[in-house]
Amino acid sequence: MKVIHTEADWNKYWLDCIKTDKNIGLVPTMGALHQGHLDLVRQAKSSTDIVIASIFVNPTQFNNQEDFDNYPITLEQDLEKLEKEKVDYVFVPDTDTMYPSQPKLSIDFGELERVLEGAFRPGHFNGVGIIVAKLFNIIRPHKAFFGQKDLQQTGIIKRLVSDLSIPVQLEIVPTRREKDGLAMSSRNVRLSQEERQASLLLYSSLTKAKEELLAKQPWLKVQQQIHRDFEQAPLAKLEYFELIHPESFEGYSEFDLKQKSSICVAAYIGNVRLIDNLPIIP
Ligand code: PAF
């Protein structure tokens, strides 16, 4: 496994891949790798010839300085994990490499980012769009792999690729959960024991709401009940709990078995902000 830091280094290896007709798979990450990331890597290994993972904690996608400062960094362990998975290359650029100057461009994804994460984290998807476009331009992968846990991010990136005609195929990999249902996230390591316990409310509220919807309970009633459950949990603070169309992210006020739908949740558990989602009608 080769660890590279600059675009110029990668260009040499990229040329070798292209000359030998190899398909390149990119797994973009911000490090602090867990099994969910390794699922992306395994999916990449099984559907491309050469796998490159990137590790870069992208400052422009953090709308909250404290969140950026506290983002876990575990480079040495990450490299060990990737080596075990037989990843071919790891791209670990520094901030000056990715941002030789502050971008003047900003990307507005329109109504796709007026809701959910976009509404609660202003500027977040601009930062995601810019860094992912930069990674695609530098690495030039045939395929790129993203996790379903960041459902709105996957929608934004699909749109980036289609609006800018970027020649890359996207693969979305299902959310990996702990045995008790908590969606794996790099932020989970910041939870205290008590908060870890409280964090179960995210997944349990998703499954409870799904059951109730399928039992024909009206969505607004289900949503109100979940808001009350969160109000009664001392360590939890709900930001949103919405029933949406999983591609347009438009909110529904009623559940309809004939329409694609997912529920998305975001909540603070202590100081740690977590998100999750569950498809109801895929
Ligand atoms: O999902 C993430 O880890 C990040 O948002 C990504 C796609 C690597 C961009 O920084």
PDB file of C-alpha atoms and ligand atoms in Angstrom, residues 27-31 37 54 56-58 61 71 124 127-128 131-132 135 146-147 150 153 157 186, ligand 1:
ATOM      1  CA  VAL A  27     -13.252   5.745  -1.266  1.00  0.00           C
ATOM      2  CA  PRO A  28     -13.265   9.331   0.060  1.00  0.00           C
ATOM      3  CA  THR A  29     -13.101   9.590   3.871  1.00  0.00           C
ATOM      4  CA  MET A  30     -12.245  11.990   6.644  1.00  0.00           C
ATOM      5  CA  GLY A  31     -10.428   9.226   8.539  1.00  0.00           C
ATOM      6  CA  HIS A  37     -15.751   2.728   5.920  1.00  0.00           C
ATOM      7  CA  SER A  54      -8.485   9.371   0.683  1.00  0.00           C
ATOM      8  CA  PHE A  56      -8.728  14.464   4.590  1.00  0.00           C
ATOM      9  CA  VAL A  57     -10.685  16.281   7.282  1.00  0.00           C
ATOM     10  CA  ASN A  58     -12.189  18.929   5.058  1.00  0.00           C
ATOM     11  CA  GLN A  61     -17.666  21.434   5.221  1.00  0.00           C
ATOM     12  CA  TYR A  71     -13.142  15.675  14.836  1.00  0.00           C
ATOM     13  CA  HIS A 124     -21.984  22.262   4.701  1.00  0.00           C
ATOM     14  CA  GLY A 127     -17.883  22.369   1.336  1.00  0.00           C
ATOM     15  CA  VAL A 128     -18.761  18.759   0.515  1.00  0.00           C
ATOM     16  CA  ILE A 131     -13.945  18.819  -1.862  1.00  0.00           C
ATOM     17  CA  VAL A 132     -15.599  15.900  -3.654  1.00  0.00           C
ATOM     18  CA  LEU A 135     -11.002  14.684  -5.278  1.00  0.00           C
ATOM     19  CA  PHE A 146     -20.247   6.591  -0.383  1.00  0.00           C
ATOM     20  CA  GLY A 147     -22.284   5.464   2.624  1.00  0.00           C
ATOM     21  CA  ASP A 150     -25.244  10.296   4.786  1.00  0.00           C
ATOM     22  CA  GLN A 153     -24.856  13.821   0.933  1.00  0.00           C
ATOM     23  CA  ILE A 157     -23.032  14.161  -4.901  1.00  0.00           C
ATOM     24  CA  SER A 186     -16.542   8.486  13.339  1.00  0.00           C
TER      25      SER A 186
HETATM   26  O1  PAF B   1     -18.642  11.525   4.183  1.00  0.00           O
HETATM   27  C1  PAF B   1     -17.509  12.016   4.443  1.00  0.00           C
HETATM   28  O2  PAF B   1     -16.687  11.451   5.160  1.00  0.00           O
HETATM   29  C2  PAF B   1     -17.147  13.358   3.838  1.00  0.00           C
HETATM   30  O3  PAF B   1     -18.250  14.202   3.780  1.00  0.00           O
HETATM   31  C3  PAF B   1     -16.462  13.247   2.469  1.00  0.00           C
HETATM   32  C4  PAF B   1     -17.392  12.658   1.416  1.00  0.00           C
HETATM   33  C5  PAF B   1     -15.212  12.389   2.577  1.00  0.00           C
HETATM   34  C6  PAF B   1     -16.044  14.638   1.974  1.00  0.00           C
HETATM   35  O4  PAF B   1     -15.148  15.254   2.857  1.00  0.00           O
END
